mmCIF file with all atom_site columns, C-alpha atoms in Angstrom:
data_model
loop_
_atom_site.group_PDB
_atom_site.id
_atom_site.type_symbol
_atom_site.label_atom_id
_atom_site.label_alt_id
_atom_site.label_comp_id
_atom_site.label_asym_id
_atom_site.label_entity_id
_atom_site.label_seq_id
_atom_site.pdbx_PDB_ins_code
_atom_site.Cartn_x
_atom_site.Cartn_y
_atom_site.Cartn_z
_atom_site.occupancy
_atom_site.B_iso_or_equiv
_atom_site.pdbx_formal_charge
_atom_site.auth_seq_id
_atom_site.auth_comp_id
_atom_site.auth_asym_id
_atom_site.auth_atom_id
_atom_site.pdbx_PDB_model_num
ATOM 1  C CA . MET Z 1 1  ? -35.453 -35.593 63.472 1.00 64.00 ? 1  MET Z CA 1
ATOM 2  C CA . ILE Z 1 2  ? -31.482 -35.065 62.776 1.00 76.00 ? 2  ILE Z CA 1
ATOM 3  C CA . GLU Z 1 3  ? -31.673 -39.172 62.150 1.00 90.00 ? 3  GLU Z CA 1
ATOM 4  C CA . MET Z 1 4  ? -34.083 -38.547 59.815 1.00 92.00 ? 4  MET Z CA 1
ATOM 5  C CA . ILE Z 1 5  ? -32.041 -36.219 57.783 1.00 92.00 ? 5  ILE Z CA 1
ATOM 6  C CA . GLU Z 1 6  ? -29.019 -38.565 58.268 1.00 94.00 ? 6  GLU Z CA 1
ATOM 7  C CA . MET Z 1 7  ? -30.994 -41.186 56.584 1.00 95.00 ? 7  MET Z CA 1
ATOM 8  C CA . ILE Z 1 8  ? -32.470 -39.247 54.093 1.00 95.00 ? 8  ILE Z CA 1
ATOM 9  C CA . GLU Z 1 9  ? -28.869 -38.240 52.561 1.00 96.00 ? 9  GLU Z CA 1
ATOM 10 C CA . MET Z 1 10 ? -27.826 -41.691 52.618 1.00 96.00 ? 10 MET Z CA 1
ATOM 11 C CA . ILE Z 1 11 ? -30.826 -42.875 50.354 1.00 96.00 ? 11 ILE Z CA 1
ATOM 12 C CA . GLU Z 1 12 ? -30.016 -39.492 48.571 1.00 97.00 ? 12 GLU Z CA 1
ATOM 13 C CA . MET Z 1 13 ? -26.107 -40.762 47.914 1.00 96.00 ? 13 MET Z CA 1
ATOM 14 C CA . ILE Z 1 14 ? -27.496 -44.155 47.555 1.00 96.00 ? 14 ILE Z CA 1
ATOM 15 C CA . GLU Z 1 15 ? -29.897 -43.326 44.733 1.00 96.00 ? 15 GLU Z CA 1
ATOM 16 C CA . MET Z 1 16 ? -26.989 -40.929 43.158 1.00 95.00 ? 16 MET Z CA 1
ATOM 17 C CA . ILE Z 1 17 ? -24.759 -43.868 42.927 1.00 95.00 ? 17 ILE Z CA 1
ATOM 18 C CA . SER Z 1 18 ? -27.438 -46.861 41.959 1.00 93.00 ? 18 SER Z CA 1
ATOM 19 C CA . LEU Z 1 19 ? -28.533 -44.431 39.002 1.00 92.00 ? 19 LEU Z CA 1
ATOM 20 C CA . SER Z 1 20 ? -24.567 -42.976 37.823 1.00 91.00 ? 20 SER Z CA 1
ATOM 21 C CA . LYS Z 1 21 ? -23.884 -47.229 38.001 1.00 89.00 ? 21 LYS Z CA 1
ATOM 22 C CA . ILE Z 1 22 ? -27.090 -47.493 35.460 1.00 87.00 ? 22 ILE Z CA 1
ATOM 23 C CA . LYS Z 1 23 ? -25.804 -44.861 33.226 1.00 86.00 ? 23 LYS Z CA 1
ATOM 24 C CA . LEU Z 1 24 ? -22.198 -46.870 33.417 1.00 83.00 ? 24 LEU Z CA 1
ATOM 25 C CA . ASP Z 1 25 ? -23.743 -49.697 32.245 1.00 83.00 ? 25 ASP Z CA 1
ATOM 26 C CA . LYS Z 1 26 ? -26.136 -48.031 29.546 1.00 82.00 ? 26 LYS Z CA 1
ATOM 27 C CA . ALA Z 1 27 ? -22.479 -46.789 28.190 1.00 80.00 ? 27 ALA Z CA 1
ATOM 28 C CA . HIS Z 1 28 ? -20.616 -49.612 28.059 1.00 74.00 ? 28 HIS Z CA 1
ATOM 29 C CA . ILE Z 1 29 ? -23.469 -51.577 26.307 1.00 67.00 ? 29 ILE Z CA 1
ATOM 30 C CA . LEU Z 1 30 ? -23.439 -48.409 24.149 1.00 65.00 ? 30 LEU Z CA 1
#
């Protein structure tokens, strides 16, 4: 169970980082 929770947290972190990168890319284009 603990491992699953850690995996979910890791995935959420990766999604947050990728989302922030996309926002930065869009801001850079503008």
